[in-house]
């Protein structure tokens, strides 16, 4: 029986060193003359499109495709530079986990992330992680994170001819929203405290497993 293990990116696989927030903040400043557009606003677990739309609404701008696409396009350009910052890093245990799962029969790796696909690839490319993830669902597939799991499952079916039931999916993320997007489908949720939420906070989400980092995740995932 196959298992499909889907990973969030920011806070789960990597710490981008604040690159995403700085990039979208700078895009709003350049395109709309808004300084610190997201000050005091939590972005954790939200999709990129959701973040941009909330930013536009917060500052009284109409949400239309012209403004949205312009801001997103500039955000991606800035991100290519910002992701090279020296504060970025891969979280503990990530590479070892990905290697172990890729080398184990019956496991497929994918992404389930709020990042726009191009942004996701920019971030993962900085740390040479793209090769682990041939398939996934992204923030430009739907701004609603709860709709991304079925998209990823269908893409795996089309790409590899493998039909995976939702109960054979394992969603790994670092926020309550990562846990929430797994629950409606009966997927296994693994919450990891390497992002903005602490271990105790993640225990309250009802995740199937809560870990401080992914260093000991191989055995847990293989035994689900």
XYZ file of N, CA and C in Angstrom:
672
model
N 0.837 -1.195 0.000
C 0.000 0.000 0.000
C 0.874 1.248 0.000
N 0.530 2.222 -0.830
C 1.313 3.453 -0.926
C 0.867 4.475 0.111
N 1.813 5.285 0.521
C 1.546 6.428 1.385
C 2.028 7.692 0.676
N 1.252 8.748 0.808
C 1.579 10.023 0.189
C 1.861 11.011 1.311
N 3.124 11.436 1.443
C 3.531 12.342 2.518
C 3.695 13.735 1.942
N 2.893 14.661 2.429
C 2.845 16.012 1.879
C 3.373 17.014 2.900
N 4.264 17.880 2.445
C 4.943 18.811 3.338
C 4.602 20.262 3.033
N 4.388 21.008 4.101
C 4.419 22.465 4.032
C 5.886 22.874 3.866
N 6.131 24.135 3.529
C 7.508 24.595 3.302
C 8.008 25.468 4.447
N 7.484 26.682 4.558
C 7.983 27.648 5.539
C 7.683 27.183 6.959
N 8.713 27.079 7.778
C 8.539 26.661 9.157
C 8.537 25.158 9.331
N 8.360 24.425 8.239
C 8.323 22.963 8.298
C 9.596 22.372 7.708
N 9.844 22.635 6.438
C 11.079 22.177 5.794
C 12.221 23.155 6.008
N 11.908 24.448 5.889
C 12.953 25.470 5.964
C 12.518 26.641 6.827
N 13.506 27.377 7.269
C 13.320 28.726 7.796
C 13.864 29.658 6.720
N 13.002 30.394 6.018
C 13.481 31.240 4.926
C 14.105 32.551 5.389
N 14.283 32.713 6.681
C 14.905 33.926 7.197
C 14.092 35.183 6.983
N 12.772 35.022 6.968
C 11.895 36.182 6.797
C 11.756 36.654 5.369
N 12.250 35.883 4.415
C 12.262 36.311 3.017
C 10.865 36.573 2.464
N 9.912 35.731 2.805
C 8.567 35.889 2.275
C 7.894 37.157 2.752
N 7.942 37.407 4.058
C 7.321 38.618 4.601
C 7.991 39.873 4.053
N 9.313 39.887 4.002
C 10.005 41.064 3.474
C 9.650 41.296 2.007
N 9.522 40.226 1.253
C 9.250 40.351 -0.179
C 7.856 40.900 -0.443
N 6.853 40.366 0.245
C 5.497 40.854 0.002
C 5.325 42.267 0.557
N 6.008 42.570 1.661
C 5.963 43.929 2.214
C 6.580 44.922 1.238
N 7.722 44.566 0.652
C 8.382 45.442 -0.306
C 7.542 45.598 -1.566
N 6.891 44.520 -1.995
C 6.033 44.597 -3.182
C 4.883 45.576 -2.959
N 4.287 45.553 -1.794
C 3.206 46.492 -1.493
C 3.721 47.927 -1.465
N 4.938 48.104 -0.964
C 5.502 49.456 -0.915
C 5.784 49.982 -2.327
N 6.388 49.151 -3.155
C 6.746 49.583 -4.510
C 5.534 49.781 -5.404
N 4.573 48.878 -5.296
C 3.435 48.914 -6.208
C 2.314 49.830 -5.726
N 2.159 49.955 -4.392
C 0.993 50.655 -3.849
C 1.354 51.768 -2.872
N 2.668 51.987 -2.659
C 3.155 53.048 -1.758
C 2.674 52.862 -0.322
N 2.519 51.602 0.098
C 2.120 51.306 1.474
C 3.351 50.834 2.231
N 3.672 51.525 3.298
C 4.831 51.178 4.112
C 4.400 50.195 5.193
N 5.136 49.078 5.325
C 4.853 48.057 6.343
C 3.383 47.625 6.287
N 2.967 47.181 5.135
C 1.562 46.845 4.896
C 1.038 45.744 5.805
N 1.918 44.866 6.284
C 1.462 43.712 7.065
C 1.887 43.783 8.528
N 2.218 44.978 8.984
C 2.637 45.142 10.379
C 1.564 44.632 11.325
N 1.968 43.776 12.268
C 1.040 43.244 13.255
C 0.113 42.163 12.748
N 0.317 41.721 11.529
C -0.574 40.730 10.913
C 0.136 39.385 10.821
N -0.515 38.337 11.288
C 0.057 37.001 11.193
C -0.157 36.445 9.787
N 0.924 35.950 9.188
C 0.850 35.360 7.856
C 0.967 33.836 7.911
N 1.266 33.287 9.073
C 1.579 31.860 9.208
C 0.422 30.984 8.758
N 0.711 30.060 7.861
C -0.262 29.078 7.420
C -1.197 29.549 6.326
N -1.183 30.836 6.011
C -2.070 31.367 4.984
C -1.470 31.155 3.590
N -2.317 31.107 2.590
C -1.821 31.013 1.221
C -1.366 32.390 0.747
N -0.450 32.402 -0.221
C 0.058 33.672 -0.738
C -1.065 34.551 -1.273
N -1.981 33.963 -2.026
C -3.080 34.743 -2.594
C -3.966 35.300 -1.488
N -4.217 34.502 -0.475
C -4.990 34.965 0.677
C -4.297 36.137 1.353
N -2.979 36.061 1.512
C -2.216 37.130 2.155
C -2.317 38.419 1.365
N -2.114 38.337 0.054
C -2.170 39.542 -0.779
C -3.577 40.146 -0.756
N -4.590 39.304 -0.853
C -5.962 39.809 -0.819
C -6.278 40.479 0.508
N -5.842 39.875 1.615
C -6.086 40.475 2.922
C -5.356 41.802 3.056
N -4.130 41.865 2.492
C -3.386 43.116 2.518
C -4.081 44.214 1.723
N -4.578 43.871 0.559
C -5.293 44.849 -0.256
C -6.543 45.348 0.456
N -7.312 44.426 1.016
C -8.541 44.811 1.715
C -8.239 45.660 2.942
N -7.171 45.314 3.634
C -6.798 46.031 4.850
C -6.529 47.501 4.564
N -5.996 47.782 3.385
C -5.625 49.161 3.044
C -6.565 49.793 2.023
N -7.737 49.194 1.847
C -8.791 49.822 1.063
C -8.637 49.736 -0.440
N -7.849 48.787 -0.921
C -7.682 48.630 -2.363
C -8.660 47.590 -2.899
N -9.159 47.814 -4.099
C -10.044 46.808 -4.700
C -9.277 45.540 -5.008
N -9.933 44.429 -4.838
C -9.295 43.145 -5.130
C -9.717 42.728 -6.536
N -8.863 43.022 -7.482
C -9.137 42.606 -8.856
C -7.883 41.985 -9.445
N -8.054 41.294 -10.554
C -6.952 40.529 -11.120
C -5.763 41.398 -11.499
N -6.014 42.647 -11.914
C -4.918 43.519 -12.320
C -3.987 43.847 -11.168
N -4.547 44.333 -10.078
C -3.736 44.669 -8.910
C -3.107 43.410 -8.323
N -3.897 42.381 -8.184
C -3.427 41.137 -7.576
C -2.238 40.564 -8.342
N -2.376 40.445 -9.641
C -1.305 39.843 -10.435
C -0.052 40.706 -10.447
N -0.215 42.022 -10.430
C 0.942 42.920 -10.415
C 1.733 42.796 -9.127
N 1.023 42.764 -8.009
C 1.684 42.639 -6.711
C 2.372 41.278 -6.601
N 1.683 40.220 -7.017
C 2.252 38.879 -6.936
C 3.490 38.759 -7.813
N 3.429 39.327 -9.009
C 4.573 39.268 -9.920
C 5.790 39.957 -9.326
N 5.572 41.123 -8.731
C 6.690 41.850 -8.119
C 7.200 41.120 -6.882
N 6.295 40.556 -6.118
C 6.681 39.760 -4.947
C 7.656 38.647 -5.345
N 7.362 37.935 -6.410
C 8.212 36.830 -6.846
C 9.583 37.312 -7.302
N 9.621 38.466 -7.947
C 10.909 39.032 -8.374
C 11.778 39.370 -7.158
N 11.158 39.984 -6.156
C 11.900 40.354 -4.949
C 12.339 39.100 -4.192
N 11.473 38.099 -4.155
C 11.770 36.874 -3.425
C 13.032 36.191 -3.937
N 13.266 36.244 -5.218
C 14.466 35.623 -5.783
C 15.735 36.181 -5.176
N 15.712 37.442 -4.795
C 16.869 38.055 -4.140
C 16.844 37.811 -2.637
N 15.682 37.985 -2.038
C 15.570 37.882 -0.579
C 15.890 36.483 -0.054
N 15.589 35.456 -0.840
C 15.787 34.093 -0.356
C 17.264 33.749 -0.195
N 18.141 34.554 -0.749
C 19.579 34.305 -0.605
C 20.130 34.832 0.716
N 19.270 35.382 1.577
C 19.733 35.965 2.838
C 20.411 34.889 3.694
N 21.402 35.295 4.492
C 22.190 34.322 5.257
C 21.468 33.701 6.446
N 20.286 34.183 6.787
C 19.560 33.638 7.936
C 18.759 32.390 7.586
N 18.565 32.127 6.295
C 17.779 30.968 5.894
C 18.495 29.665 6.210
N 17.709 28.616 6.504
C 18.309 27.321 6.818
C 17.281 26.214 6.659
N 17.770 24.998 6.520
C 16.914 23.816 6.535
C 16.728 23.398 7.988
N 15.521 23.008 8.346
C 15.268 22.611 9.726
C 15.872 21.240 10.046
N 16.146 20.981 11.324
C 16.776 19.715 11.729
C 15.977 18.489 11.295
N 16.681 17.507 10.787
C 16.076 16.230 10.438
C 15.402 16.165 9.086
N 15.283 17.302 8.406
C 14.515 17.346 7.163
C 15.163 16.514 6.055
N 16.435 16.761 5.791
C 17.097 16.057 4.687
C 17.133 14.554 4.949
N 17.421 14.184 6.176
C 17.468 12.767 6.528
C 16.098 12.105 6.333
N 15.039 12.803 6.729
C 13.683 12.279 6.562
C 13.326 12.131 5.091
N 13.603 13.138 4.310
C 13.257 13.093 2.888
C 14.016 11.983 2.175
N 15.284 11.844 2.489
C 16.072 10.776 1.874
C 15.527 9.404 2.243
N 15.206 9.230 3.514
C 14.715 7.931 3.978
C 13.397 7.559 3.317
N 12.488 8.524 3.203
C 11.194 8.240 2.592
C 11.318 8.004 1.092
N 12.162 8.773 0.437
C 12.340 8.599 -1.005
C 12.921 7.228 -1.335
N 13.735 6.712 -0.440
C 14.396 5.422 -0.677
C 13.587 4.230 -0.176
N 12.404 4.490 0.370
C 11.566 3.418 0.897
C 10.413 3.136 -0.061
N 10.262 1.901 -0.455
C 9.175 1.520 -1.356
C 7.819 1.869 -0.739
N 6.947 2.360 -1.571
C 5.583 2.637 -1.129
C 5.339 4.047 -0.637
N 6.388 4.883 -0.577
C 6.216 6.251 -0.121
C 6.427 7.227 -1.275
N 5.512 8.161 -1.387
C 5.618 9.243 -2.366
C 5.641 10.564 -1.625
N 6.469 11.474 -2.104
C 6.603 12.779 -1.459
C 5.925 13.854 -2.299
N 5.308 14.801 -1.618
C 4.667 15.911 -2.308
C 4.655 17.152 -1.448
N 4.185 18.228 -2.022
C 4.052 19.501 -1.322
C 2.583 19.830 -1.127
N 2.268 20.363 0.023
C 0.968 20.967 0.269
C 1.275 22.283 0.958
N 1.297 23.351 0.182
C 1.829 24.622 0.656
C 0.987 25.798 0.198
N 0.952 26.821 1.036
C 0.278 28.050 0.651
C 1.079 28.897 -0.307
N 2.332 28.540 -0.526
C 3.154 29.278 -1.474
C 2.632 29.114 -2.898
N 2.646 30.180 -3.667
C 2.470 30.071 -5.105
C 3.543 29.129 -5.635
N 3.213 28.371 -6.682
C 4.146 27.348 -7.148
C 5.530 27.913 -7.443
N 5.597 29.016 -8.154
C 6.903 29.585 -8.485
C 7.649 30.008 -7.227
N 6.927 30.581 -6.273
C 7.557 30.966 -5.010
C 8.065 29.764 -4.236
N 7.277 28.689 -4.245
C 7.698 27.459 -3.577
C 8.990 26.933 -4.170
N 9.066 26.936 -5.494
C 10.259 26.423 -6.162
C 11.469 27.325 -5.939
N 11.243 28.624 -5.839
C 12.337 29.554 -5.528
C 12.898 29.247 -4.139
N 12.013 29.080 -3.169
C 12.450 28.825 -1.794
C 13.164 27.483 -1.671
N 12.577 26.440 -2.225
C 13.195 25.122 -2.127
C 14.481 25.038 -2.928
N 14.529 25.749 -4.047
C 15.736 25.744 -4.872
C 16.939 26.307 -4.142
N 16.701 27.268 -3.282
C 17.790 27.863 -2.491
C 18.491 26.811 -1.637
N 17.764 25.757 -1.257
C 18.317 24.736 -0.367
C 18.433 23.373 -1.052
N 18.323 23.371 -2.372
C 18.478 22.143 -3.166
C 17.493 21.052 -2.757
N 16.257 21.433 -2.487
C 15.240 20.481 -2.054
C 14.185 20.183 -3.120
N 14.194 20.894 -4.227
C 13.141 20.701 -5.228
C 13.060 19.273 -5.741
N 14.186 18.604 -5.864
C 14.206 17.267 -6.435
C 13.426 16.227 -5.655
N 13.140 16.500 -4.407
C 12.380 15.552 -3.597
C 10.873 15.606 -3.893
N 10.445 16.672 -4.554
C 9.008 16.925 -4.666
C 8.572 17.103 -6.125
N 8.271 16.009 -6.801
C 7.842 16.108 -8.194
C 6.398 16.560 -8.359
N 5.650 16.597 -7.278
C 4.217 16.883 -7.381
C 3.770 17.622 -6.123
N 2.642 18.314 -6.238
C 2.121 18.998 -5.067
C 0.939 19.873 -5.407
N 0.434 20.567 -4.402
C -0.619 21.556 -4.568
C -0.149 22.839 -3.914
N -0.504 23.974 -4.528
C 0.105 25.250 -4.176
C -0.952 26.337 -3.968
N -0.480 27.465 -3.440
C -1.386 28.559 -3.128
C -2.073 29.181 -4.314
N -1.533 28.999 -5.516
C -2.232 29.503 -6.690
C -3.192 28.474 -7.283
N -3.240 27.270 -6.718
C -4.274 26.309 -7.088
C -5.589 26.667 -6.408
N -5.497 27.117 -5.165
C -6.656 27.606 -4.428
C -6.158 28.472 -3.289
N -6.822 29.579 -3.047
C -6.430 30.402 -1.908
C -6.917 29.795 -0.597
N -7.790 28.795 -0.693
C -8.297 28.080 0.480
C -7.438 26.839 0.696
N -6.639 26.846 1.734
C -5.729 25.735 1.996
C -6.476 24.403 2.143
N -7.706 24.448 2.626
C -8.463 23.225 2.850
C -8.865 22.512 1.560
N -8.649 23.152 0.426
C -8.979 22.533 -0.860
C -7.756 21.929 -1.562
N -6.590 22.034 -0.938
C -5.360 21.644 -1.629
C -5.075 20.145 -1.607
N -5.484 19.433 -0.570
C -5.172 18.005 -0.511
C -5.768 17.232 -1.690
N -7.036 17.412 -2.028
C -7.568 16.691 -3.196
C -6.836 17.024 -4.493
N -6.375 18.254 -4.629
C -5.636 18.644 -5.827
C -4.328 17.881 -5.914
N -3.615 17.787 -4.799
C -2.343 17.053 -4.784
C -2.554 15.573 -5.082
N -3.597 14.987 -4.503
C -3.878 13.566 -4.723
C -4.194 13.300 -6.192
N -4.972 14.173 -6.805
C -5.307 14.006 -8.221
C -4.069 14.169 -9.102
N -3.189 15.083 -8.753
C -1.965 15.264 -9.536
C -1.062 14.042 -9.456
N -1.003 13.425 -8.287
C -0.216 12.197 -8.164
C -0.812 11.096 -9.037
N -2.140 11.008 -9.067
C -2.798 9.993 -9.894
C -2.467 10.201 -11.369
N -2.539 11.437 -11.818
C -2.266 11.742 -13.221
C -0.797 11.511 -13.567
N 0.095 11.940 -12.670
C 1.531 11.862 -12.939
C 2.064 10.437 -12.870
N 1.633 9.694 -11.843
C 2.236 8.383 -11.580
C 1.269 7.225 -11.720
N 0.003 7.516 -11.986
C -0.970 6.445 -12.104
C -1.265 5.749 -10.795
N -1.099 6.466 -9.686
C -1.314 5.883 -8.362
C -2.542 6.518 -7.722
N -3.493 5.687 -7.342
C -4.685 6.165 -6.638
C -4.448 6.049 -5.137
N -4.409 7.171 -4.485
C -4.172 7.223 -3.043
C -5.447 7.659 -2.344
N -5.862 6.913 -1.342
C -6.983 7.356 -0.523
C -6.525 8.427 0.455
N -7.433 9.287 0.843
C -7.053 10.364 1.762
C -6.531 9.825 3.092
N -7.024 8.686 3.500
C -6.564 8.113 4.769
C -5.127 7.605 4.684
N -4.599 7.503 3.472
C -3.199 7.116 3.270
C -2.306 8.315 2.981
N -2.839 9.504 3.246
C -2.056 10.737 3.115
C -1.602 11.195 4.495
N -0.400 11.725 4.553
C 0.170 12.255 5.793
C 0.583 13.696 5.516
N -0.036 14.634 6.222
C 0.224 16.053 6.015
C 1.115 16.557 7.137
N 2.272 17.091 6.764
C 3.263 17.559 7.728
C 3.350 19.079 7.646
N 3.093 19.752 8.759
C 3.143 21.212 8.762
C 3.405 21.768 10.141
N 3.534 23.081 10.217
C 3.947 23.712 11.475
C 2.905 24.659 12.063
N 1.698 24.698 11.495
C 0.684 25.620 12.008
C -0.643 24.888 12.203
N -1.541 25.457 13.002
C -2.878 24.867 13.135
C -3.607 24.731 11.802
N -3.337 25.623 10.853
C -3.993 25.540 9.551
C -3.528 24.327 8.750
N -2.288 23.902 8.960
C -1.806 22.676 8.314
C -2.555 21.463 8.853
N -2.791 21.464 10.154
C -3.544 20.377 10.765
C -4.988 20.400 10.269
N -5.560 21.588 10.224
C -6.971 21.730 9.849
C -7.250 21.262 8.423
N -6.292 21.428 7.522
C -6.549 21.055 6.126
C -6.511 19.548 5.927
N -5.979 18.811 6.889
C -5.956 17.343 6.809
C -7.216 16.721 7.390
N -7.759 17.319 8.421
C -8.841 16.720 9.196
C -10.104 16.392 8.396
N -10.603 17.274 7.522
C -11.856 16.963 6.822
C -11.783 15.718 5.947
N -10.575 15.310 5.590
C -10.401 14.189 4.677
C -9.953 12.914 5.379
N -9.759 12.984 6.682
C -9.298 11.812 7.411
C -7.834 11.502 7.185
N -7.079 12.487 6.691
C -5.637 12.302 6.515
C -4.938 12.404 7.864
N -3.778 11.773 7.970
C -2.966 11.863 9.182
C -2.278 13.222 9.216
N -2.286 13.860 10.360
C -1.622 15.166 10.501
C -0.442 15.055 11.447
N 0.687 15.606 11.006
C 1.899 15.675 11.817
C 2.253 17.149 11.975
N 2.210 17.648 13.191
C 2.542 19.049 13.460
C 3.939 19.126 14.063
N 4.738 20.042 13.548
C 6.124 20.160 13.999
C 6.377 21.583 14.485
N 7.009 21.702 15.657
C 7.164 22.990 16.332
C 8.442 23.716 15.916
N 8.696 23.769 14.613
C 9.862 24.502 14.114
C 9.463 25.821 13.471
N 8.184 26.154 13.528
C 7.693 27.419 12.994
C 7.308 28.363 14.108
N 6.289 29.188 13.889
C 5.921 30.200 14.885
C 5.106 29.666 16.062
N 4.641 28.422 15.981
C 3.826 27.849 17.056
C 4.645 26.871 17.889
N 4.547 27.003 19.184
C 5.284 26.136 20.081
C 4.642 24.759 20.203
N 5.373 23.863 20.811
C 4.930 22.476 20.974
C 3.594 22.404 21.711
N 3.466 23.128 22.811
C 2.237 23.074 23.598
C 1.046 23.596 22.807
N 1.254 24.651 22.046
C 0.166 25.194 21.221
C -0.294 24.185 20.183
N 0.647 23.481 19.582
C 0.300 22.510 18.547
C -0.419 21.296 19.133
N -0.137 20.967 20.388
C -0.867 19.875 21.036
C -2.368 20.166 21.065
N -2.724 21.433 21.150
C -4.131 21.825 21.244
C -4.859 21.742 19.910
N -4.139 21.510 18.820
C -4.768 21.466 17.499
C -5.466 20.145 17.213
N -5.158 19.131 18.014
C -5.711 17.813 17.750
C -4.974 17.047 16.671
N -3.746 17.473 16.362
C -2.933 16.752 15.383
C -2.705 15.319 15.852
N -2.576 14.406 14.906
C -2.335 13.011 15.261
C -0.979 12.831 15.940
N 0.001 13.604 15.491
C 1.341 13.566 16.087
C 1.851 15.002 16.180
N 2.525 15.297 17.285
C 3.170 16.597 17.460
C 4.631 16.351 17.803
N 5.527 17.035 17.097
C 6.964 16.823 17.270
C 7.654 18.166 17.454
N 8.762 18.128 18.165
C 9.531 19.364 18.347
C 10.321 19.706 17.087
N 10.803 18.714 16.393
C 11.385 18.889 15.063
C 11.251 17.555 14.343
N 11.787 17.462 13.136
C 11.590 16.260 12.330
C 12.730 15.247 12.463
N 13.577 15.421 13.462
C 14.737 14.541 13.620
C 14.346 13.085 13.856
N 13.212 12.871 14.519
C 12.804 11.495 14.804
C 11.515 11.129 14.087
N 11.266 11.785 12.969
C 9.986 11.617 12.276
C 9.921 10.358 11.422
N 11.063 9.799 11.037
C 11.051 8.655 10.111
C 10.235 7.508 10.683
N 10.514 7.101 11.906
C 9.816 5.960 12.493
C 8.343 6.248 12.678
N 8.011 7.464 13.092
C 6.609 7.806 13.307
C 5.829 7.735 11.996
N 6.383 8.322 10.941
C 5.681 8.332 9.655
C 5.574 6.919 9.083
N 6.619 6.137 9.232
C 6.566 4.781 8.692
C 5.637 3.860 9.475
N 5.295 4.247 10.686
C 4.430 3.404 11.508
C 2.983 3.893 11.527
N 2.657 4.909 10.709
C 1.272 5.380 10.673
C 0.423 4.486 9.785
